[in-house]
Tab-separated table of C-alpha atoms and ligand atoms in Angstrom:
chain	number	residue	atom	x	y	z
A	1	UNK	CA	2.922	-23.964	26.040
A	2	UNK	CA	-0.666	-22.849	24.864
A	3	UNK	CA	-2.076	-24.155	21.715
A	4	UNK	CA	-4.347	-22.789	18.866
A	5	UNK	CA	-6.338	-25.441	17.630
A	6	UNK	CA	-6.871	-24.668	14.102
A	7	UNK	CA	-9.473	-26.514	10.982
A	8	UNK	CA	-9.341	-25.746	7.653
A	9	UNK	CA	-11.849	-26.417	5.515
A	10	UNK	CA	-10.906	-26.101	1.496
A	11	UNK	CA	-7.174	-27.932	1.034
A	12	UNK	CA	-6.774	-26.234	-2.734
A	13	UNK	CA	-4.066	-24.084	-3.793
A	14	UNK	CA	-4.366	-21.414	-0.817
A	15	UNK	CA	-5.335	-24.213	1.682
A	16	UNK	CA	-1.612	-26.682	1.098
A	17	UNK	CA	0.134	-23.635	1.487
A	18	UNK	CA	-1.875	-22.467	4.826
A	19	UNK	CA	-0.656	-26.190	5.557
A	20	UNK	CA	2.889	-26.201	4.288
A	21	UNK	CA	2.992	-23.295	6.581
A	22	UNK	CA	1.635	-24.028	9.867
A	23	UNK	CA	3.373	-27.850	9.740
A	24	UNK	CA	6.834	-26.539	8.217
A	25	UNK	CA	7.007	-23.356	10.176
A	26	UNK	CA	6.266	-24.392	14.051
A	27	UNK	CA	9.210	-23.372	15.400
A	28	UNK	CA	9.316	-20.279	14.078
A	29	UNK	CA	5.818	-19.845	14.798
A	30	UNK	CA	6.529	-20.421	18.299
A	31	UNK	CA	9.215	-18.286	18.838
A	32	UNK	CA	7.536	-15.319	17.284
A	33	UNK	CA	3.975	-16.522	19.082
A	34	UNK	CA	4.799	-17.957	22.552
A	35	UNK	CA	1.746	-20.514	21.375
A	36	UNK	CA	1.713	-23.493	19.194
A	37	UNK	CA	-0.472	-23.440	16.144
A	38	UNK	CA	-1.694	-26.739	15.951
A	39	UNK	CA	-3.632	-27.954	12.451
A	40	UNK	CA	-5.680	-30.688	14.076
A	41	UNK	CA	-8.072	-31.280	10.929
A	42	UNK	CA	-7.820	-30.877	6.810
A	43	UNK	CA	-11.174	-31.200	4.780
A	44	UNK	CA	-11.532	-31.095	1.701
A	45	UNK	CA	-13.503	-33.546	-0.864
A	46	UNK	CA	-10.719	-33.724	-3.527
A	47	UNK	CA	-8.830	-36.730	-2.010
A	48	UNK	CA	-6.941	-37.401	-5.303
A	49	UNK	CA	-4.834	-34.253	-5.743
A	50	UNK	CA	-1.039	-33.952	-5.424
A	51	UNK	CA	-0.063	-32.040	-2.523
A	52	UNK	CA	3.222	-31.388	-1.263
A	53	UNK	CA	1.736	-32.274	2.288
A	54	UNK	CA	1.673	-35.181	4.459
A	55	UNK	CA	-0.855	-35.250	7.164
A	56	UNK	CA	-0.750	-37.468	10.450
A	57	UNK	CA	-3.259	-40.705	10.309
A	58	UNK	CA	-6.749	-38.696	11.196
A	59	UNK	CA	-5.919	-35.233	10.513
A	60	UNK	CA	-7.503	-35.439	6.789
A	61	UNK	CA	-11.201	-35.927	6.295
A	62	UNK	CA	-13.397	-35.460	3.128
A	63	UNK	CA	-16.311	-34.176	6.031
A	64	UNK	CA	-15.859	-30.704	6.625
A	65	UNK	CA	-19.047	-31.208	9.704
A	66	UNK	CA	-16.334	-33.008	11.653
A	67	UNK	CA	-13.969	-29.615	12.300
A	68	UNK	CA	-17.219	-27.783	12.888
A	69	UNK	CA	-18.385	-29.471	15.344
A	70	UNK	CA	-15.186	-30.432	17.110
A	71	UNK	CA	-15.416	-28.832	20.378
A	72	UNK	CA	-11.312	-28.784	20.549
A	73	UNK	CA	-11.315	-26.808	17.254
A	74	UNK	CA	-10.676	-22.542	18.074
A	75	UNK	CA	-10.451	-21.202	14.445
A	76	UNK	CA	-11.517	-22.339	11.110
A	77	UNK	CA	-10.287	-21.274	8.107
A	78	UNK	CA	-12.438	-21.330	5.225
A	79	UNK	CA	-10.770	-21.996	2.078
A	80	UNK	CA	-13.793	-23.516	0.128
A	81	UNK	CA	-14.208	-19.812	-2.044
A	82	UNK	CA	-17.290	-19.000	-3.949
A	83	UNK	CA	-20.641	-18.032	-1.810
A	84	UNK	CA	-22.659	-21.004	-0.836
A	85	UNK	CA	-20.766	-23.572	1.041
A	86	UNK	CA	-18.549	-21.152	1.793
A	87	UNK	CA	-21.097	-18.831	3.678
A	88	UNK	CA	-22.571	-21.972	5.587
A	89	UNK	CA	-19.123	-23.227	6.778
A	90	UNK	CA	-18.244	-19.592	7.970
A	91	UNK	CA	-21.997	-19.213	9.927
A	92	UNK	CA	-22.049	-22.651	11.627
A	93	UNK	CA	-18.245	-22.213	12.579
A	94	UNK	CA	-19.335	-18.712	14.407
A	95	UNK	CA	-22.426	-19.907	15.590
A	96	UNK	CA	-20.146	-23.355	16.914
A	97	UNK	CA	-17.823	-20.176	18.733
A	98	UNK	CA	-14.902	-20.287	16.385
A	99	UNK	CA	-12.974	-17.898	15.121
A	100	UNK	CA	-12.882	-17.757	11.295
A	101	UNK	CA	-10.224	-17.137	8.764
A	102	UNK	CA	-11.058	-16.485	4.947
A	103	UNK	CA	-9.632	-15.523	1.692
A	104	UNK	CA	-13.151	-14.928	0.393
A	105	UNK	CA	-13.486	-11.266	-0.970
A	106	UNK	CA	-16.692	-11.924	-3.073
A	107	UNK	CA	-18.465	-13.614	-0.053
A	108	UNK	CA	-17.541	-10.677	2.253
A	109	UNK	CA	-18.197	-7.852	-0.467
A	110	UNK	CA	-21.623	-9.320	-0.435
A	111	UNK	CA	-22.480	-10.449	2.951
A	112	UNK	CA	-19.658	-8.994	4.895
A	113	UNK	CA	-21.673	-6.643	6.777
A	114	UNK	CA	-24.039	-9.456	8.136
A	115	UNK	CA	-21.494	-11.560	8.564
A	116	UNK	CA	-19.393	-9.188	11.003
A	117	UNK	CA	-22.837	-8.513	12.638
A	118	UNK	CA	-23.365	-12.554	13.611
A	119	UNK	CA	-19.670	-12.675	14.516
A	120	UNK	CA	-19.464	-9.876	16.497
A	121	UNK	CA	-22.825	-10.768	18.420
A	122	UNK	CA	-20.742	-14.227	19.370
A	123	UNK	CA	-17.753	-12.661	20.297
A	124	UNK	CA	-15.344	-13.989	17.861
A	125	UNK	CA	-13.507	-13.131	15.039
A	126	UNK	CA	-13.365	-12.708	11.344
A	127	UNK	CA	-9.979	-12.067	9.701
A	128	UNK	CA	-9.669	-11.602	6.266
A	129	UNK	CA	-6.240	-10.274	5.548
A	130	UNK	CA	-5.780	-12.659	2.500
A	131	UNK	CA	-9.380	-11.194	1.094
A	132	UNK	CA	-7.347	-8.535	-0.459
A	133	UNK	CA	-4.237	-7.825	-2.135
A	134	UNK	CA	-3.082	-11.597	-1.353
A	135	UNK	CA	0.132	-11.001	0.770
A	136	UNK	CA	0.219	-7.242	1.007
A	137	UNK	CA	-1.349	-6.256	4.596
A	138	UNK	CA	-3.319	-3.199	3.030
A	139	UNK	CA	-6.455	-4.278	5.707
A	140	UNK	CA	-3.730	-3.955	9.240
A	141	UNK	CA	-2.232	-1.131	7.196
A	142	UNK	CA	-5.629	0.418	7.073
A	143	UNK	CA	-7.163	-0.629	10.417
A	144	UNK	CA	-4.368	-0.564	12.543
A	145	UNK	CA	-1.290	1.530	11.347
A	146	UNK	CA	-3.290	4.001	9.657
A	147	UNK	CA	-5.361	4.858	12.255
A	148	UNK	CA	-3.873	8.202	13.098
A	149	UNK	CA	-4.696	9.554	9.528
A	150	UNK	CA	-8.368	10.252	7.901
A	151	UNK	CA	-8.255	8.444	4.589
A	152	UNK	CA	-9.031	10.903	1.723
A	153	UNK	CA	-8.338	8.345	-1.439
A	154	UNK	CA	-6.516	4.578	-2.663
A	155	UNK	CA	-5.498	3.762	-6.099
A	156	UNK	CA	-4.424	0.283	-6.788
A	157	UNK	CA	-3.772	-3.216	-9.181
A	158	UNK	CA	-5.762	-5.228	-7.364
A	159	UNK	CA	-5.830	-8.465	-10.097
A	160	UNK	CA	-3.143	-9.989	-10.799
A	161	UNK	CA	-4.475	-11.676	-13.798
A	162	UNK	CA	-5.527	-8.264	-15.784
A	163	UNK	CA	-1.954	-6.836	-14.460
A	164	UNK	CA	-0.694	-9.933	-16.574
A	165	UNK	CA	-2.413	-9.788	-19.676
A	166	UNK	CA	-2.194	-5.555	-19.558
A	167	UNK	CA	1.569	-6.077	-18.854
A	168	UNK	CA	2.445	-8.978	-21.608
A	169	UNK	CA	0.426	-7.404	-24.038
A	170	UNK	CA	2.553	-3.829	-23.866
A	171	UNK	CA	6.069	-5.999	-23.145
A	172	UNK	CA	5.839	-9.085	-25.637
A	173	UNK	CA	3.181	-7.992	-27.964
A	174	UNK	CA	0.784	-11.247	-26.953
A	175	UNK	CA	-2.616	-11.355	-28.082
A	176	UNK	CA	-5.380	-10.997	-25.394
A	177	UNK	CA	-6.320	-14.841	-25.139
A	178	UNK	CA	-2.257	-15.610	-24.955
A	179	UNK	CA	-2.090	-13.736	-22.165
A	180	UNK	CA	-5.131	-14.918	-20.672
A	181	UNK	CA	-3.631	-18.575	-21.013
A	182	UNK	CA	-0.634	-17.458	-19.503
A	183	UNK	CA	-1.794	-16.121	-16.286
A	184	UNK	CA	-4.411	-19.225	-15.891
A	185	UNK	CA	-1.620	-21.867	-16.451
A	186	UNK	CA	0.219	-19.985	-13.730
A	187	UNK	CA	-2.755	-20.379	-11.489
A	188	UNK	CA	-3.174	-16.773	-10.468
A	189	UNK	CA	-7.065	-16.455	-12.160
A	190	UNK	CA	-10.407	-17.013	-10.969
A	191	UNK	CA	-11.800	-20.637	-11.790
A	192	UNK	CA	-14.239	-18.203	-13.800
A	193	UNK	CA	-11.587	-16.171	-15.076
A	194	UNK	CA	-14.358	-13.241	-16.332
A	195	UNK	CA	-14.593	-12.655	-12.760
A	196	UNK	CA	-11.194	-11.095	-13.512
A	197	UNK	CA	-11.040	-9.880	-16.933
A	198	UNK	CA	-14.516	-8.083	-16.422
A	199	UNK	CA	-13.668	-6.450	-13.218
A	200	UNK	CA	-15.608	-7.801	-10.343
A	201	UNK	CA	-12.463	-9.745	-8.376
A	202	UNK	CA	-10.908	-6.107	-8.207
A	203	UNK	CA	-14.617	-4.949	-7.421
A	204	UNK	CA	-15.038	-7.064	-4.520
A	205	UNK	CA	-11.622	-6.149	-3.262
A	206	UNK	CA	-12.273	-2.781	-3.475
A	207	UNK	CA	-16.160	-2.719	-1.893
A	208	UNK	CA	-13.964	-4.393	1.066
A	209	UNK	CA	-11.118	-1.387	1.630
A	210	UNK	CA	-13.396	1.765	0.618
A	211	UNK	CA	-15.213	0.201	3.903
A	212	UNK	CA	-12.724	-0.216	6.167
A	213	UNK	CA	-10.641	2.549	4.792
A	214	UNK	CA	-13.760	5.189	5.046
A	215	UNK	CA	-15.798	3.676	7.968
A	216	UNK	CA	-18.421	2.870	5.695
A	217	UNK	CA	-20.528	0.041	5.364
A	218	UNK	CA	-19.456	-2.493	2.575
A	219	UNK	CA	-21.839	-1.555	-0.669
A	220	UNK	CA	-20.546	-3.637	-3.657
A	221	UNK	CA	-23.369	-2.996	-5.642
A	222	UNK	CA	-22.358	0.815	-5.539
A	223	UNK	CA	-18.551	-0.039	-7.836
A	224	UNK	CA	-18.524	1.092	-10.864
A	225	UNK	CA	-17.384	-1.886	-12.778
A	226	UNK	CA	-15.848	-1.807	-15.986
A	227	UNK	CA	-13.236	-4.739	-16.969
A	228	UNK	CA	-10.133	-4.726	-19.637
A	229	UNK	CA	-12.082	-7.167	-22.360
A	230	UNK	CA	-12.668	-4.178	-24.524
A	231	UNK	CA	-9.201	-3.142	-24.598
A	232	UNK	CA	-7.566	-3.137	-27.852
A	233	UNK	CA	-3.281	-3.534	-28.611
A	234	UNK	CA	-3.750	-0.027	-30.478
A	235	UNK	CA	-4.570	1.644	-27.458
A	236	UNK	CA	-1.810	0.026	-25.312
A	237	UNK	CA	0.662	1.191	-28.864
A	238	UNK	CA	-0.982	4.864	-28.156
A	239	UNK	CA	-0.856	4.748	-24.807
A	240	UNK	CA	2.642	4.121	-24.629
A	241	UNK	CA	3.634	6.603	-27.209
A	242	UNK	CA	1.861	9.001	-25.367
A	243	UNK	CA	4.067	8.744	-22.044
A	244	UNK	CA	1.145	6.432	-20.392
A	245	UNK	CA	0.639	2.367	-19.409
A	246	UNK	CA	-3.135	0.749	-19.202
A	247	UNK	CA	-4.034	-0.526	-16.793
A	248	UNK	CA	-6.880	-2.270	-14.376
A	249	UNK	CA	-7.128	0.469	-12.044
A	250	UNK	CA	-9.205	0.551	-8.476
A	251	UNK	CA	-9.925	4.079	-7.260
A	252	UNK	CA	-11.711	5.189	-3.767
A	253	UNK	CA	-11.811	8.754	-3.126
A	254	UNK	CA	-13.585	10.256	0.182
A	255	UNK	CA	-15.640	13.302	-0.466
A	256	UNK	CA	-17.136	13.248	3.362
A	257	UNK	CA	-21.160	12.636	2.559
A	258	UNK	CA	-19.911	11.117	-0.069
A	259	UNK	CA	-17.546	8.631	-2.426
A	260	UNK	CA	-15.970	7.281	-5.851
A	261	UNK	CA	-15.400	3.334	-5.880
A	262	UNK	CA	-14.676	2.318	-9.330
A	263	UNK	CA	-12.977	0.030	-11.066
A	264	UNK	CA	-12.050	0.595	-14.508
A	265	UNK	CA	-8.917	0.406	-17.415
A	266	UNK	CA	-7.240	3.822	-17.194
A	267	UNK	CA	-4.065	5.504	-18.402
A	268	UNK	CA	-1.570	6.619	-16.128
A	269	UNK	CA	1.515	8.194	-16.784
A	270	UNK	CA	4.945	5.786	-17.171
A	271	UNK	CA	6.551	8.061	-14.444
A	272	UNK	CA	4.386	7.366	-11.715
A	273	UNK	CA	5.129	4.333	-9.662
A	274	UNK	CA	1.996	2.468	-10.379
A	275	UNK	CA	2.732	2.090	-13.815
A	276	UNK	CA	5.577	0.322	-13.095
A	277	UNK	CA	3.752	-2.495	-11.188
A	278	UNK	CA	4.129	-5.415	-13.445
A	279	UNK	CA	2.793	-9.178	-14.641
A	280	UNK	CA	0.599	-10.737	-11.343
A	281	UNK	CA	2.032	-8.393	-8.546
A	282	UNK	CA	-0.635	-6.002	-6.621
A	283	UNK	CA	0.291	-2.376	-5.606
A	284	UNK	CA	-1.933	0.010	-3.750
A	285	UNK	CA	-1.385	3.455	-2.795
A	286	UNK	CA	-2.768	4.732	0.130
A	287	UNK	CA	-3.845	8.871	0.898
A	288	UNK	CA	-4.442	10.393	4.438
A	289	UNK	CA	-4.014	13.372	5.725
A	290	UNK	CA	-0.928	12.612	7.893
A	291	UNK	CA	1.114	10.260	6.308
A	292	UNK	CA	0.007	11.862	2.843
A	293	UNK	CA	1.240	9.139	0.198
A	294	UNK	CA	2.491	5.614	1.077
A	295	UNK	CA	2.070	2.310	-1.018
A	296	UNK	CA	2.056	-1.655	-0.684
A	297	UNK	CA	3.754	-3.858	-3.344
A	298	UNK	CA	3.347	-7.239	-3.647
A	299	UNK	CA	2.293	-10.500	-5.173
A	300	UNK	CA	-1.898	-10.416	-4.903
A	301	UNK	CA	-2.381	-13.923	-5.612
A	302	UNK	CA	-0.668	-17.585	-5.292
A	303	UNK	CA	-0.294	-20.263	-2.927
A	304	UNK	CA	2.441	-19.070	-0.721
A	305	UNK	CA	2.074	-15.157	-0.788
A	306	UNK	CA	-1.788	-15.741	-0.052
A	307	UNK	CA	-0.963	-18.264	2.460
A	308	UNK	CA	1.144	-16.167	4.378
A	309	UNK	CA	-1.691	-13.493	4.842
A	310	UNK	CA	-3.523	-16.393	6.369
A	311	UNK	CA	-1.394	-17.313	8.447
A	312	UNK	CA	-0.663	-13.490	9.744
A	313	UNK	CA	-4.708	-14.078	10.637
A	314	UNK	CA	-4.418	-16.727	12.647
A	315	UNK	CA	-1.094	-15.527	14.744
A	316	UNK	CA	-2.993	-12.005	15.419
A	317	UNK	CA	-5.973	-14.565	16.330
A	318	UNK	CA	-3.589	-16.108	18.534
A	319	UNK	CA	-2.692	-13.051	20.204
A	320	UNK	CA	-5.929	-11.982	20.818
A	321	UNK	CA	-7.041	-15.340	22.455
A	322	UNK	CA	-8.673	-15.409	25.678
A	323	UNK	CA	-10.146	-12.072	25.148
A	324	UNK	CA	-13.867	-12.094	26.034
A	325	UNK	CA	-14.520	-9.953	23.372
A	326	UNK	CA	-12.665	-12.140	20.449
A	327	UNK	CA	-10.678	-9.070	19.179
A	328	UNK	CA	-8.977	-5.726	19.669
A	329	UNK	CA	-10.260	-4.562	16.437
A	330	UNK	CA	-13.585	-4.687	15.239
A	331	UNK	CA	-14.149	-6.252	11.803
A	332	UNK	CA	-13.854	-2.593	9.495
A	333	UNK	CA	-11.619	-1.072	12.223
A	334	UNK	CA	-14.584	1.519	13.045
A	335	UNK	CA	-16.940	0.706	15.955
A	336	UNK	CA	-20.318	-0.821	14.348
A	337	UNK	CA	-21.945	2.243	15.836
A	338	UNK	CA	-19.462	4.581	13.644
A	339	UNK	CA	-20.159	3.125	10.767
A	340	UNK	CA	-22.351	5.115	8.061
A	341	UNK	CA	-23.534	4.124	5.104
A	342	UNK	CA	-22.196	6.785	2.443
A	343	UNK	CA	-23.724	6.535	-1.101
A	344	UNK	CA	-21.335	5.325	-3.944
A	345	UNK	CA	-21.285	8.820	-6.550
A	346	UNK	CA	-22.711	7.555	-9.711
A	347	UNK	CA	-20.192	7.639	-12.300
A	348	UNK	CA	-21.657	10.001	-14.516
A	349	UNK	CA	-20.934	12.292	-11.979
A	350	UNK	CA	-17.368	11.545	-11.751
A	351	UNK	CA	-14.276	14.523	-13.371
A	352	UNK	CA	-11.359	12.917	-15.281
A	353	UNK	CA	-9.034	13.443	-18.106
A	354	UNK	CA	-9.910	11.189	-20.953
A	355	UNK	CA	-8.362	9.217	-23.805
A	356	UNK	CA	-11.025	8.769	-26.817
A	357	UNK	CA	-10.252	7.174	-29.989
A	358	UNK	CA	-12.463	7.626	-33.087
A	359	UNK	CA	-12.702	5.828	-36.396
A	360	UNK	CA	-13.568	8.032	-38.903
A	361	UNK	CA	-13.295	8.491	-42.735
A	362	UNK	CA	-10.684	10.931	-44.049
A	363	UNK	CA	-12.272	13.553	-45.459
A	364	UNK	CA	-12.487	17.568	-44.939
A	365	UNK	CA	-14.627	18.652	-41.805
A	366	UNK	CA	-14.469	16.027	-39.763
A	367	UNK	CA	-11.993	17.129	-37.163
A	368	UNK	CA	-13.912	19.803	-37.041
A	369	UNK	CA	-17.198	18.396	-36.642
A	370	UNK	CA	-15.855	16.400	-33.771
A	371	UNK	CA	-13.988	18.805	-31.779
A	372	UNK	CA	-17.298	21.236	-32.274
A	373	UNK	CA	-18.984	18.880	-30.418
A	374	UNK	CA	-16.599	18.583	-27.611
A	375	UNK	CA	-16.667	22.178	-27.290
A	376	UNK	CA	-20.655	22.072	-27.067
A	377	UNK	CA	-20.831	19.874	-24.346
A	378	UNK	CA	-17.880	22.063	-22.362
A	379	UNK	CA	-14.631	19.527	-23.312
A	380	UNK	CA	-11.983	21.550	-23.350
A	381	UNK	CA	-9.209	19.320	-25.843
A	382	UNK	CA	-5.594	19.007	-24.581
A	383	UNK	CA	-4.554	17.034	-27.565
A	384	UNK	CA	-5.545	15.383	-31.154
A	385	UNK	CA	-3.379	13.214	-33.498
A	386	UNK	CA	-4.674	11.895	-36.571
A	387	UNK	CA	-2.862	8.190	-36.561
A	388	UNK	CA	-1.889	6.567	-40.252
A	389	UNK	CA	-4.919	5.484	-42.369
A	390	UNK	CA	-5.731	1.768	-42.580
A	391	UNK	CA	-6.484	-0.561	-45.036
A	392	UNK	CA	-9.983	0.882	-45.298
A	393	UNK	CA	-11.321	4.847	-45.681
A	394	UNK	CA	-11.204	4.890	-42.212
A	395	UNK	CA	-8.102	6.533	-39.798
A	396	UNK	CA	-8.068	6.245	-36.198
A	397	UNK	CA	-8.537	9.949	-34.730
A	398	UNK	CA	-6.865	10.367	-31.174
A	399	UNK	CA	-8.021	13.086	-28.754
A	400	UNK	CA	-6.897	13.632	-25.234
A	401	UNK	CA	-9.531	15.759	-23.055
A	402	UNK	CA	-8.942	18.260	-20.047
A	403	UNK	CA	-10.491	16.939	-16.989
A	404	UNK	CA	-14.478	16.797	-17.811
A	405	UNK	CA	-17.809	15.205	-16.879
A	406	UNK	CA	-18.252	11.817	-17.238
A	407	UNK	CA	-21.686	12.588	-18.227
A	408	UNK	CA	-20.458	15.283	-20.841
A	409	UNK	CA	-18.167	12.756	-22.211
A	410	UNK	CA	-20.597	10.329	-22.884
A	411	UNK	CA	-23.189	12.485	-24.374
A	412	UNK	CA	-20.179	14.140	-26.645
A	413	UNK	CA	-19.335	10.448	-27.525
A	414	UNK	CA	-23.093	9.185	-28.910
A	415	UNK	CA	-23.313	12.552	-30.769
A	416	UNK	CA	-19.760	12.002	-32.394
A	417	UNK	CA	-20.844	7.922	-33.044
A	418	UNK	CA	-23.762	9.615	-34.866
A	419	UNK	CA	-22.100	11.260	-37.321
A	420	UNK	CA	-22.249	10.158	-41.271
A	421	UNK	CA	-17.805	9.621	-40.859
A	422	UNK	CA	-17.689	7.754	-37.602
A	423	UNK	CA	-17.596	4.198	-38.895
A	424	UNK	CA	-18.248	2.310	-34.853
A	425	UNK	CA	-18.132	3.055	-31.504
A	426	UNK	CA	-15.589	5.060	-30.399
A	427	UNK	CA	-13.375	3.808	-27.366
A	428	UNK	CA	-13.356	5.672	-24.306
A	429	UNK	CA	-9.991	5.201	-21.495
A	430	UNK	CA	-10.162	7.423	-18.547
A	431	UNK	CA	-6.659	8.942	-17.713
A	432	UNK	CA	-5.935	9.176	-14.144
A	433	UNK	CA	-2.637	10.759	-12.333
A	434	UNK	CA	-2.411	8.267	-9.402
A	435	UNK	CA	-0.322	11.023	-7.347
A	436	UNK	CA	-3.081	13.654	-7.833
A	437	UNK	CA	-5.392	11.050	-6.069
A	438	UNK	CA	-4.890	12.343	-2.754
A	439	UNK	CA	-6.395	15.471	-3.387
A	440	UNK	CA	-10.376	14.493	-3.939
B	501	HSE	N1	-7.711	-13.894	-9.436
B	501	HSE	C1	-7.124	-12.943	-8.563
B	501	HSE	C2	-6.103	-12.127	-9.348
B	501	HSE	C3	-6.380	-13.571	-7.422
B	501	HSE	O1	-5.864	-12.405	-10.517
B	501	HSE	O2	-5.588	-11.182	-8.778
B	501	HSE	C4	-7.099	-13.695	-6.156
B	501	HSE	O3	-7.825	-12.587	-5.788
């Protein structure tokens, strides 16, 4: 029977399971393959942690040169995360002819498009699967069985742990940092868990799929980012008496020369399906023109559900061996010569519905002071409650917009933060209807 050869380089959380995997699953590997994945080497440098894997005498090494230069070795899969070491293993491995696995969405949001480029010049592969979304296969749903359709926008939770702290925050009533605990103990967030809370994980993640989903080259720089750290309990308490949930939101929309990729807290309504995507798991919602709406569910981080992408990687790596090309598919799914580079909208430019809440002293006027600014600036107001006065002067004022300019809004806003009543900054949330999405 043929056999894969297969190193992996990084034996953390992601890595054991790639491991409990490929040595607890061979037969079922084979049977589905018609190859044998073989895991000939493990490195990692951590030699004292716990894992719930043996390995045979010679398979584990703390020198992660030895599977890169081990002519018998086909694909590597880089587990090491973060940009440095990670990068190097990933260039000498292609350079060395290997193919590459990797779980690394900031390294490819970066350097992806390079990286393709070096790959695809030595004929072998990088798959990525497990970049996004951790089990859901939203990159083979958009390269391969979405083909047919021309993508118009996607909406999705893309991180887990802001899903989790938006979720227990509206369900149990648990302070920010509680929640924050929570989701770290459970092993779901970043080692630098404001790569979460502030909204570059879900960044990277979406820099990746606006690229393969619009044939565009990756341009992370171009997300808007804007994390959930500034979100307060009162809004959730609004929110939800409003008919809406917060939460992290990633949006792409296609507008042909060119596109929205932002990542921001928003408001969506309880009766859409998104809202009901709770604690760690990931949903996205895909738009084209054929298949009009469909959407992946599923858990976007942890050792087995991100293992399994992995290992969905190597099998279609598998499949594909022997070709002299490395792959059916190139790297974004669109022919390098296809690919465009369309320029990221700013977001001033963007039109949404907003949430704003102000904090302002009770007295005659001010409603209308506020609202006459709105008006000036061509807001058009769908709604305004005046919430119960707290401890101090001040009462929380609650407005609801039509769809407007982002740059309206935020002029409107430092005018209304100006006036003598407004005691600090008001807070801004975007609402967004998910199912209107497909329509950019
Ligand atoms: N830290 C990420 C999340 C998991 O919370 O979704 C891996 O991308």
């Amino acid at each position: 029977m043929k056999r894969m050869q297969i190193g992996l380089i990084g034996c953390g959380t992601v890595g054991e399971g790639v491991a409990r995997i490929l040595l607890g699953q061979q037969k079922l590997l084979r049977d589905r393959l018609g190859m044998e994945l073989v895991l000939k080497k493990v490195a990692d440098t951590d030699t004292q942690r716990k894992r719930s894997v043996t390995f045979d005498e010679g398979v584990f090494t703390t020198d992660a040169s030895e599977i890169l230069s081990d002519p018998e070795i086909d694909v590597v899969v880089e587990m090491v995360g973060g940009v440095g070491f990670a990068k190097d293993v990933i260039q000498r491995a292609i350079q060395a002819g290997k193919h590459v696995v990797t779980a690394n969405k900031k390294l490819l949001a970066l350097d992806g498009n390079s990286l393709f480029a070096e790959a695809a010049a030595k004929g072998v592969t990088i798959a990525y699967e497990a970049s996004v979304g951790g089990c859901m296969p939203i990159i083979k749903t958009l390269r391969e069985n979405l083909v047919a359709n021309r993508i118009t926008a996607m909406t999705g939770i893309l991180n887990g742990t802001c899903n989790y702290i938006l979720s227990e925050i509206t369900r149990l009533g648990l302070s920010f940092e509680e929640a924050l605990g929570q989701a770290q103990a459970k092993g779901f967030a970043e080692a630098d868990p404001t790569l979460d809370i502030e909204g570059f994980d879900a960044a990277h993640k979406l820099a990746i799929l606006a690229a393969i989903a619009f044939g565009m080259e990756i341009d992370f720089e171009g997300v808007y980012v804007e994390g959930i750290s500034r979100i307060e309990a009162m809004d959730i308490l609004y929110a939800d008496q409003f008919g809406y949930r917060i939460k992290l939101l990633a949006i792409a929309k296609n507008h042909g020369d060119r596109v929205e990729a932002r990542i921001h807290p928003a408001m969506i309504p309880t009766d859409c399906l998104l809202s009901q995507v709770n604690g760690s798991l990931n949903a996205v919602s895909v738009y084209g023109d054929a298949v009009e709406e469909m959407m992946l569910y599923g858990h976007g981080a942890g050792m087995m559900p991100t293992a399994s992408a992995v290992v969905a990687d190597l099998a279609d790596i598998a499949r594909d061996m022997g070709r002299s090309d490395g792959s059916r598919l190139p790297a974004l799914g669109y022919l390098s010569g296809s690919i465009r580079r369309i320029p990221v909208m700013p977001i001033s430019e963007i039109r949404t519905h907003y949430y704003f809440r102000v904090a302002a002293a009770d007295r005659p006027g001010v409603l209308s002071r506020v609202s006459g600014i709105l008006g000036q600036h061509n807001i058009s107001i769908m709604s305004v409650h005046q919430k119960e006065r707290h401890v101090s002067d001040a009462v929380p004022l609650v407005f609801m917009t039509h769809r407007a300019r982002e740059a309206d809004m935020c002029r409107a806003l430092e005018e209304i933060r100006a006036l003598p009543e407004v005691c600090r900054d008001p807070v801004l949330i975007r609402i967004e209807d998910p199912s209107a999405n497909g329509r950019p």
